[in-house]
PDB file of C-alpha atoms in Angstrom:
ATOM      1  CA  MET Z   1       0.000   0.000   0.000  1.00 91.00           C
ATOM      2  CA  GLN Z   2       1.284   3.431  -0.938  1.00 94.00           C
ATOM      3  CA  GLN Z   3       2.361   5.775   1.870  1.00 96.00           C
ATOM      4  CA  TYR Z   4       2.888   9.541   1.990  1.00 96.00           C
ATOM      5  CA  PHE Z   5       4.100  12.002   4.618  1.00 97.00           C
ATOM      6  CA  ILE Z   6       2.505  15.292   5.635  1.00 95.00           C
ATOM      7  CA  ASN Z   7       4.347  17.933   7.684  1.00 93.00           C
ATOM      8  CA  ARG Z   8       1.567  18.587  10.220  1.00 95.00           C
ATOM      9  CA  LYS Z   9      -0.451  16.732  12.841  1.00 97.00           C
ATOM     10  CA  THR Z  10      -3.758  15.193  11.807  1.00 97.00           C
ATOM     11  CA  CYS Z  11      -6.538  12.951  13.173  1.00 97.00           C
ATOM     12  CA  VAL Z  12      -9.393  10.730  12.027  1.00 97.00           C
ATOM     13  CA  GLY Z  13     -12.075  12.739  10.252  1.00 95.00           C
ATOM     14  CA  SER Z  14      -9.732  15.518   9.139  1.00 96.00           C
ATOM     15  CA  ILE Z  15      -9.622  16.754   5.568  1.00 96.00           C
ATOM     16  CA  GLU Z  16      -6.039  17.274   4.431  1.00 95.00           C
ATOM     17  CA  GLU Z  17      -4.663  19.027   1.376  1.00 93.00           C
ATOM     18  CA  LEU Z  18      -1.945  17.037  -0.379  1.00 93.00           C
ATOM     19  CA  ASP Z  19       1.154  18.541  -1.955  1.00 91.00           C
ATOM     20  CA  LYS Z  20       1.625  18.635  -5.721  1.00 91.00           C
ATOM     21  CA  ASP Z  21       4.141  15.777  -5.848  1.00 89.00           C
ATOM     22  CA  THR Z  22       1.856  13.469  -3.861  1.00 92.00           C
ATOM     23  CA  LEU Z  23      -1.165  14.315  -5.983  1.00 91.00           C
ATOM     24  CA  TYR Z  24       0.780  13.833  -9.202  1.00 90.00           C
ATOM     25  CA  HIS Z  25       1.964  10.414  -8.061  1.00 90.00           C
ATOM     26  CA  LEU Z  26      -1.499   9.313  -6.937  1.00 91.00           C
ATOM     27  CA  ILE Z  27      -3.553  10.626  -9.839  1.00 89.00           C
ATOM     28  CA  LYS Z  28      -1.201  10.781 -12.826  1.00 89.00           C
ATOM     29  CA  VAL Z  29       1.283   7.973 -12.113  1.00 91.00           C
ATOM     30  CA  LEU Z  30      -0.819   5.438 -10.189  1.00 90.00           C
ATOM     31  CA  ARG Z  31      -4.107   6.625 -11.796  1.00 90.00           C
ATOM     32  CA  LYS Z  32      -6.046   6.221  -8.564  1.00 88.00           C
ATOM     33  CA  ASN Z  33      -9.466   7.624  -7.685  1.00 84.00           C
ATOM     34  CA  ASN Z  34     -11.380   8.206  -4.447  1.00 83.00           C
ATOM     35  CA  LYS Z  35     -11.892   4.468  -3.920  1.00 83.00           C
ATOM     36  CA  TYR Z  36      -8.171   3.932  -3.395  1.00 90.00           C
ATOM     37  CA  ILE Z  37      -7.033   3.719   0.234  1.00 94.00           C
ATOM     38  CA  PHE Z  38      -3.490   4.807   1.088  1.00 96.00           C
ATOM     39  CA  ARG Z  39      -1.398   5.540   4.166  1.00 97.00           C
ATOM     40  CA  ILE Z  40      -0.620   8.954   5.646  1.00 97.00           C
ATOM     41  CA  VAL Z  41       2.058   9.637   8.274  1.00 97.00           C
ATOM     42  CA  ASP Z  42       1.814  12.956  10.108  1.00 97.00           C
ATOM     43  CA  SER Z  43       4.424  15.111  11.821  1.00 95.00           C
ATOM     44  CA  ASP Z  44       3.959  13.206  15.104  1.00 95.00           C
ATOM     45  CA  LYS Z  45       4.852   9.900  13.363  1.00 96.00           C
ATOM     46  CA  ASN Z  46       1.228   8.713  13.580  1.00 97.00           C
ATOM     47  CA  VAL Z  47      -0.009   6.455  10.767  1.00 98.00           C
ATOM     48  CA  PHE Z  48      -3.481   6.631   9.205  1.00 98.00           C
ATOM     49  CA  TYR Z  49      -5.562   5.301   6.344  1.00 97.00           C
ATOM     50  CA  ALA Z  50      -6.919   7.933   3.963  1.00 96.00           C
ATOM     51  CA  HIS Z  51      -8.643   8.270   0.604  1.00 94.00           C
ATOM     52  CA  LEU Z  52      -9.062  11.016  -1.965  1.00 93.00           C
ATOM     53  CA  ILE Z  53     -12.239  13.084  -1.916  1.00 91.00           C
ATOM     54  CA  ASN Z  54     -11.301  15.322  -4.849  1.00 87.00           C
ATOM     55  CA  ASN Z  55      -8.248  16.251  -6.927  1.00 83.00           C
ATOM     56  CA  TYR Z  56      -6.396  17.973  -4.078  1.00 86.00           C
ATOM     57  CA  GLN Z  57      -7.734  16.696  -0.738  1.00 91.00           C
ATOM     58  CA  CYS Z  58      -8.007  13.455   1.196  1.00 94.00           C
ATOM     59  CA  GLU Z  59     -10.002  12.358   4.219  1.00 96.00           C
ATOM     60  CA  ILE Z  60      -8.315  10.633   7.163  1.00 96.00           C
ATOM     61  CA  THR Z  61     -10.439   7.569   7.886  1.00 96.00           C
ATOM     62  CA  GLU Z  62      -8.625   5.316  10.365  1.00 97.00           C
ATOM     63  CA  SER Z  63      -5.752   5.472  12.833  1.00 97.00           C
ATOM     64  CA  LEU Z  64      -3.161   2.696  12.889  1.00 96.00           C
ATOM     65  CA  ASN Z  65      -1.205   1.809  16.025  1.00 93.00           C
ATOM     66  CA  GLU Z  66       2.021   1.134  14.167  1.00 94.00           C
ATOM     67  CA  ASN Z  67       5.694   1.793  14.798  1.00 94.00           C
ATOM     68  CA  ASN Z  68       8.160   0.538  12.190  1.00 95.00           C
ATOM     69  CA  GLU Z  69      11.230   2.272  13.598  1.00 95.00           C
ATOM     70  CA  LEU Z  70      14.205   0.505  15.204  1.00 95.00           C
ATOM     71  CA  ASP Z  71      14.960   0.749  18.925  1.00 92.00           C
ATOM     72  CA  THR Z  72      18.470   1.966  18.008  1.00 94.00           C
ATOM     73  CA  ASP Z  73      19.127   5.285  16.272  1.00 96.00           C
ATOM     74  CA  ILE Z  74      21.628   4.521  13.499  1.00 97.00           C
ATOM     75  CA  THR Z  75      23.762   7.184  11.846  1.00 98.00           C
ATOM     76  CA  CYS Z  76      25.706   6.261   8.720  1.00 98.00           C
ATOM     77  CA  ILE Z  77      28.608   8.517   7.755  1.00 98.00           C
ATOM     78  CA  LEU Z  78      29.038   7.500   4.126  1.00 97.00           C
ATOM     79  CA  SER Z  79      32.095   8.636   2.206  1.00 95.00           C
ATOM     80  CA  LEU Z  80      31.240  10.057  -1.200  1.00 93.00           C
ATOM     81  CA  ILE Z  81      31.240   7.442  -3.953  1.00 90.00           C
ATOM     82  CA  LYS Z  82      30.030   7.524  -7.560  1.00 87.00           C
ATOM     83  CA  ASN Z  83      26.560   9.045  -7.827  1.00 82.00           C
ATOM     84  CA  ASP Z  84      24.558   5.999  -8.919  1.00 89.00           C
ATOM     85  CA  LYS Z  85      26.130   3.811  -6.231  1.00 92.00           C
ATOM     86  CA  MET Z  86      25.693   6.529  -3.602  1.00 93.00           C
ATOM     87  CA  GLU Z  87      22.020   6.975  -4.410  1.00 95.00           C
ATOM     88  CA  LEU Z  88      21.258   3.253  -4.442  1.00 96.00           C
ATOM     89  CA  CYS Z  89      23.141   2.731  -1.195  1.00 96.00           C
ATOM     90  CA  ILE Z  90      21.266   5.548   0.551  1.00 97.00           C
ATOM     91  CA  GLN Z  91      17.942   4.180  -0.679  1.00 98.00           C
ATOM     92  CA  LYS Z  92      18.716   0.779   0.831  1.00 98.00           C
ATOM     93  CA  LEU Z  93      20.035   2.274   4.077  1.00 98.00           C
ATOM     94  CA  VAL Z  94      16.671   3.973   4.564  1.00 98.00           C
ATOM     95  CA  GLU Z  95      14.838   0.722   3.895  1.00 97.00           C
ATOM     96  CA  LEU Z  96      17.000  -1.020   6.517  1.00 97.00           C
ATOM     97  CA  GLY Z  97      16.183   1.598   9.162  1.00 96.00           C
ATOM     98  CA  VAL Z  98      19.025   4.147   9.280  1.00 98.00           C
ATOM     99  CA  LYS Z  99      17.859   7.375  10.894  1.00 98.00           C
ATOM    100  CA  ARG Z 100      20.574   9.819   9.792  1.00 98.00           C
ATOM    101  CA  ILE Z 101      22.890   9.894   6.775  1.00 98.00           C
ATOM    102  CA  VAL Z 102      26.007  12.065   6.632  1.00 97.00           C
ATOM    103  CA  PRO Z 103      27.693  12.377   3.197  1.00 95.00           C
ATOM    104  CA  TYR Z 104      31.403  12.559   4.010  1.00 95.00           C
ATOM    105  CA  LYS Z 105      34.057  14.216   1.852  1.00 93.00           C
ATOM    106  CA  SER Z 106      36.813  11.716   2.578  1.00 93.00           C
ATOM    107  CA  VAL Z 107      40.396  12.432   1.511  1.00 91.00           C
ATOM    108  CA  ARG Z 108      40.271   9.715  -1.147  1.00 87.00           C
ATOM    109  CA  SER Z 109      36.675  10.200  -2.289  1.00 88.00           C
ATOM    110  CA  VAL Z 110      36.428  10.084  -6.071  1.00 80.00           C
ATOM    111  CA  ILE Z 111      33.516  12.515  -6.059  1.00 79.00           C
ATOM    112  CA  LYS Z 112      34.335  16.071  -5.030  1.00 75.00           C
ATOM    113  CA  VAL Z 113      31.709  18.627  -3.998  1.00 77.00           C
ATOM    114  CA  LYS Z 114      32.091  22.232  -2.903  1.00 66.00           C
ATOM    115  CA  ASP Z 115      28.575  22.751  -1.531  1.00 65.00           C
ATOM    116  CA  ASN Z 116      25.296  20.972  -0.795  1.00 69.00           C
ATOM    117  CA  LYS Z 117      23.888  21.259  -4.326  1.00 70.00           C
ATOM    118  CA  LYS Z 118      23.224  17.493  -4.557  1.00 85.00           C
ATOM    119  CA  LYS Z 119      21.603  17.284  -1.126  1.00 89.00           C
ATOM    120  CA  GLU Z 120      18.122  18.005  -2.479  1.00 89.00           C
ATOM    121  CA  ARG Z 121      18.381  15.009  -4.809  1.00 91.00           C
ATOM    122  CA  LEU Z 122      19.434  12.760  -1.915  1.00 93.00           C
ATOM    123  CA  GLU Z 123      16.566  14.054   0.245  1.00 94.00           C
ATOM    124  CA  LYS Z 124      14.078  13.117  -2.464  1.00 94.00           C
ATOM    125  CA  ILE Z 125      15.530   9.596  -2.648  1.00 96.00           C
ATOM    126  CA  VAL Z 126      15.330   9.274   1.143  1.00 97.00           C
ATOM    127  CA  LYS Z 127      11.702  10.458   1.267  1.00 97.00           C
ATOM    128  CA  GLU Z 128      10.604   8.036  -1.457  1.00 96.00           C
ATOM    129  CA  ALA Z 129      12.439   5.154   0.221  1.00 97.00           C
ATOM    130  CA  ALA Z 130      10.835   5.999   3.581  1.00 98.00           C
ATOM    131  CA  GLU Z 131       7.403   5.969   1.943  1.00 97.00           C
ATOM    132  CA  GLN Z 132       8.052   2.696   0.153  1.00 96.00           C
ATOM    133  CA  SER Z 133       9.326   0.936   3.286  1.00 97.00           C
ATOM    134  CA  HIS Z 134       6.567   2.311   5.558  1.00 97.00           C
ATOM    135  CA  ARG Z 135       8.853   4.230   7.886  1.00 97.00           C
ATOM    136  CA  ASN Z 136       7.329   6.461  10.584  1.00 97.00           C
ATOM    137  CA  ILE Z 137       9.904   9.151   9.857  1.00 97.00           C
ATOM    138  CA  ILE Z 138      11.831  10.582   6.956  1.00 98.00           C
ATOM    139  CA  PRO Z 139      15.502  10.042   7.830  1.00 98.00           C
ATOM    140  CA  LYS Z 140      17.685  13.128   7.876  1.00 97.00           C
ATOM    141  CA  VAL Z 141      20.261  13.857   5.189  1.00 97.00           C
ATOM    142  CA  CYS Z 142      22.894  16.039   6.837  1.00 96.00           C
ATOM    143  CA  ASP Z 143      25.102  18.611   5.135  1.00 93.00           C
ATOM    144  CA  TYR Z 144      28.216  17.338   3.386  1.00 93.00           C
ATOM    145  CA  ALA Z 145      30.826  16.869   6.105  1.00 94.00           C
ATOM    146  CA  ASP Z 146      34.596  17.298   6.243  1.00 93.00           C
ATOM    147  CA  LEU Z 147      36.875  15.500   8.687  1.00 95.00           C
ATOM    148  CA  LYS Z 148      36.593  18.328  11.211  1.00 95.00           C
ATOM    149  CA  ASP Z 149      32.788  17.951  11.271  1.00 95.00           C
ATOM    150  CA  LEU Z 150      32.563  14.283  12.183  1.00 96.00           C
ATOM    151  CA  ASN Z 151      32.588  14.703  15.959  1.00 94.00           C
ATOM    152  CA  LYS Z 152      29.170  16.392  15.658  1.00 95.00           C
ATOM    153  CA  TYR Z 153      27.650  13.030  14.776  1.00 97.00           C
ATOM    154  CA  LEU Z 154      28.969  10.909  17.639  1.00 97.00           C
ATOM    155  CA  SER Z 155      26.531   8.477  19.248  1.00 97.00           C
ATOM    156  CA  GLU Z 156      26.636   6.263  22.331  1.00 96.00           C
ATOM    157  CA  LYS Z 157      28.717   3.781  20.289  1.00 95.00           C
ATOM    158  CA  ASN Z 158      30.889   4.802  17.320  1.00 96.00           C
ATOM    159  CA  TYR Z 159      32.677   2.617  14.781  1.00 95.00           C
ATOM    160  CA  ILE Z 160      34.931   2.998  11.772  1.00 95.00           C
ATOM    161  CA  CYS Z 161      34.964   0.079   9.356  1.00 91.00           C
ATOM    162  CA  TYR Z 162      38.610  -0.759   8.799  1.00 87.00           C
ATOM    163  CA  GLU Z 163      41.159  -3.552   9.229  1.00 76.00           C
ATOM    164  CA  SER Z 164      40.893  -4.571  12.861  1.00 71.00           C
ATOM    165  CA  GLU Z 165      41.153  -7.537  15.188  1.00 68.00           C
ATOM    166  CA  LYS Z 166      37.644  -6.822  16.445  1.00 73.00           C
ATOM    167  CA  ASN Z 167      34.913  -8.169  14.157  1.00 77.00           C
ATOM    168  CA  ILE Z 168      31.691  -6.247  13.737  1.00 78.00           C
ATOM    169  CA  ALA Z 169      29.808  -9.298  15.056  1.00 74.00           C
ATOM    170  CA  GLU Z 170      31.224  -8.443  18.512  1.00 78.00           C
ATOM    171  CA  ILE Z 171      29.535  -5.040  18.793  1.00 81.00           C
ATOM    172  CA  GLU Z 172      27.070  -4.483  21.613  1.00 82.00           C
ATOM    173  CA  LYS Z 173      23.466  -3.344  21.548  1.00 86.00           C
ATOM    174  CA  SER Z 174      23.119   0.381  22.129  1.00 91.00           C
ATOM    175  CA  LYS Z 175      20.538   3.183  22.074  1.00 94.00           C
ATOM    176  CA  SER Z 176      22.466   4.977  19.323  1.00 96.00           C
ATOM    177  CA  ILE Z 177      25.232   3.924  16.943  1.00 96.00           C
ATOM    178  CA  THR Z 178      27.260   5.890  14.422  1.00 97.00           C
ATOM    179  CA  TYR Z 179      29.501   4.202  11.897  1.00 96.00           C
ATOM    180  CA  ILE Z 180      31.688   5.528   9.114  1.00 97.00           C
ATOM    181  CA  ILE Z 181      32.357   3.876   5.749  1.00 95.00           C
ATOM    182  CA  GLY Z 182      35.395   4.772   3.653  1.00 93.00           C
ATOM    183  CA  PRO Z 183      35.478   5.540  -0.099  1.00 91.00           C
ATOM    184  CA  GLU Z 184      36.606   3.278  -2.950  1.00 84.00           C
ATOM    185  CA  GLY Z 185      40.258   3.994  -2.212  1.00 82.00           C
ATOM    186  CA  GLY Z 186      39.962   3.469   1.528  1.00 88.00           C
ATOM    187  CA  PHE Z 187      40.929   5.880   4.297  1.00 92.00           C
ATOM    188  CA  GLU Z 188      44.158   7.815   4.160  1.00 92.00           C
ATOM    189  CA  ASP Z 189      46.345   6.820   7.156  1.00 92.00           C
ATOM    190  CA  LYS Z 190      46.339  10.201   8.884  1.00 95.00           C
ATOM    191  CA  GLU Z 191      42.627  10.545   8.268  1.00 95.00           C
ATOM    192  CA  TYR Z 192      42.001   7.161   9.890  1.00 94.00           C
ATOM    193  CA  GLN Z 193      44.089   8.085  12.930  1.00 95.00           C
ATOM    194  CA  LYS Z 194      42.222  11.364  13.427  1.00 96.00           C
ATOM    195  CA  ILE Z 195      38.856   9.614  13.196  1.00 96.00           C
ATOM    196  CA  CYS Z 196      39.941   7.094  15.826  1.00 94.00           C
ATOM    197  CA  GLU Z 197      41.102   9.951  18.072  1.00 95.00           C
ATOM    198  CA  MET Z 198      37.569  11.393  17.887  1.00 96.00           C
ATOM    199  CA  GLY Z 199      36.239   8.261  19.573  1.00 95.00           C
ATOM    200  CA  PHE Z 200      35.489   5.913  16.684  1.00 95.00           C
ATOM    201  CA  GLU Z 201      36.402   2.285  17.418  1.00 93.00           C
ATOM    202  CA  SER Z 202      37.901   0.291  14.564  1.00 92.00           C
ATOM    203  CA  VAL Z 203      35.979  -2.844  13.533  1.00 91.00           C
ATOM    204  CA  SER Z 204      36.469  -5.348  10.735  1.00 87.00           C
ATOM    205  CA  LEU Z 205      33.773  -6.516   8.336  1.00 86.00           C
ATOM    206  CA  GLY Z 206      35.592  -9.771   7.655  1.00 80.00           C
ATOM    207  CA  LYS Z 207      38.403 -11.101   5.498  1.00 81.00           C
ATOM    208  CA  ARG Z 208      36.952 -10.083   2.144  1.00 82.00           C
ATOM    209  CA  ILE Z 209      37.357  -6.595   0.685  1.00 80.00           C
ATOM    210  CA  LEU Z 210      33.899  -5.060   0.221  1.00 85.00           C
ATOM    211  CA  ARG Z 211      32.890  -2.170  -1.980  1.00 90.00           C
ATOM    212  CA  ALA Z 212      31.857   0.922  -0.037  1.00 91.00           C
ATOM    213  CA  GLU Z 213      28.155   0.496  -0.770  1.00 94.00           C
ATOM    214  CA  THR Z 214      28.273  -3.211   0.163  1.00 93.00           C
ATOM    215  CA  ALA Z 215      30.105  -2.422   3.398  1.00 93.00           C
ATOM    216  CA  ALA Z 216      27.492   0.160   4.410  1.00 95.00           C
ATOM    217  CA  LEU Z 217      24.598  -2.240   3.870  1.00 96.00           C
ATOM    218  CA  TYR Z 218      26.389  -5.133   5.552  1.00 93.00           C
ATOM    219  CA  MET Z 219      27.269  -3.010   8.577  1.00 93.00           C
ATOM    220  CA  THR Z 220      23.695  -1.776   8.904  1.00 95.00           C
ATOM    221  CA  SER Z 221      22.306  -5.306   8.626  1.00 94.00           C
ATOM    222  CA  ILE Z 222      24.562  -6.493  11.450  1.00 91.00           C
ATOM    223  CA  ILE Z 223      23.474  -3.601  13.678  1.00 92.00           C
ATOM    224  CA  VAL Z 224      19.790  -4.139  12.896  1.00 92.00           C
ATOM    225  CA  GLY Z 225      20.115  -7.835  13.686  1.00 89.00           C
ATOM    226  CA  LYS Z 226      21.523  -7.031  17.127  1.00 80.00           C
ATOM    227  CA  CYS Z 227      19.397  -4.052  18.032  1.00 73.00           C
ATOM    228  CA  GLN Z 228      15.870  -4.454  16.729  1.00 66.00           C
TER     229      GLN Z 228
END
């Protein structure tokens, strides 16, 4: 069932105006009419059933007692990789339950950006993935970060995926976890040392060398398995 977010609180019986993108998707893409029931999530993370009553409004018909969020807040600091891989990886991270994504301008990142001009595109991908996977929230896409910014995203537990004696399977359950994934070329030595000095613990993802996007999804899956 299709889901959409609205940026205000609602309740059963309310009539809500839908934004242009939502209406276009419902009416033009899906070709639905007022008999079609869909899901609405409001600003308080509450989930409802709704249906169209005209070409710009819907009626909220039923409240659902539903929470699809993880018990652990997961932040992924993802080094910039090629655009198509970055976008696909972020989409899947949202589906898995990540709450915050930080695009990181690593020393060896192939992609170089000077501002946040691509952030809007990533936010659209995140919103659509959150709708598709029936999340109660739209995960946050943070501003592009440099090395000096990373300490702003520390959680209760913090990990950097790198060569280490400690395997990721040994991590403990926690209320919040931040992890950082390197780019295609890996972390530069000094960069790695500075990240560790910030409080990130080095963990290994195993003997095989994984692509950045694979590493991010694997790491998230391990965390979700331990913490949900």
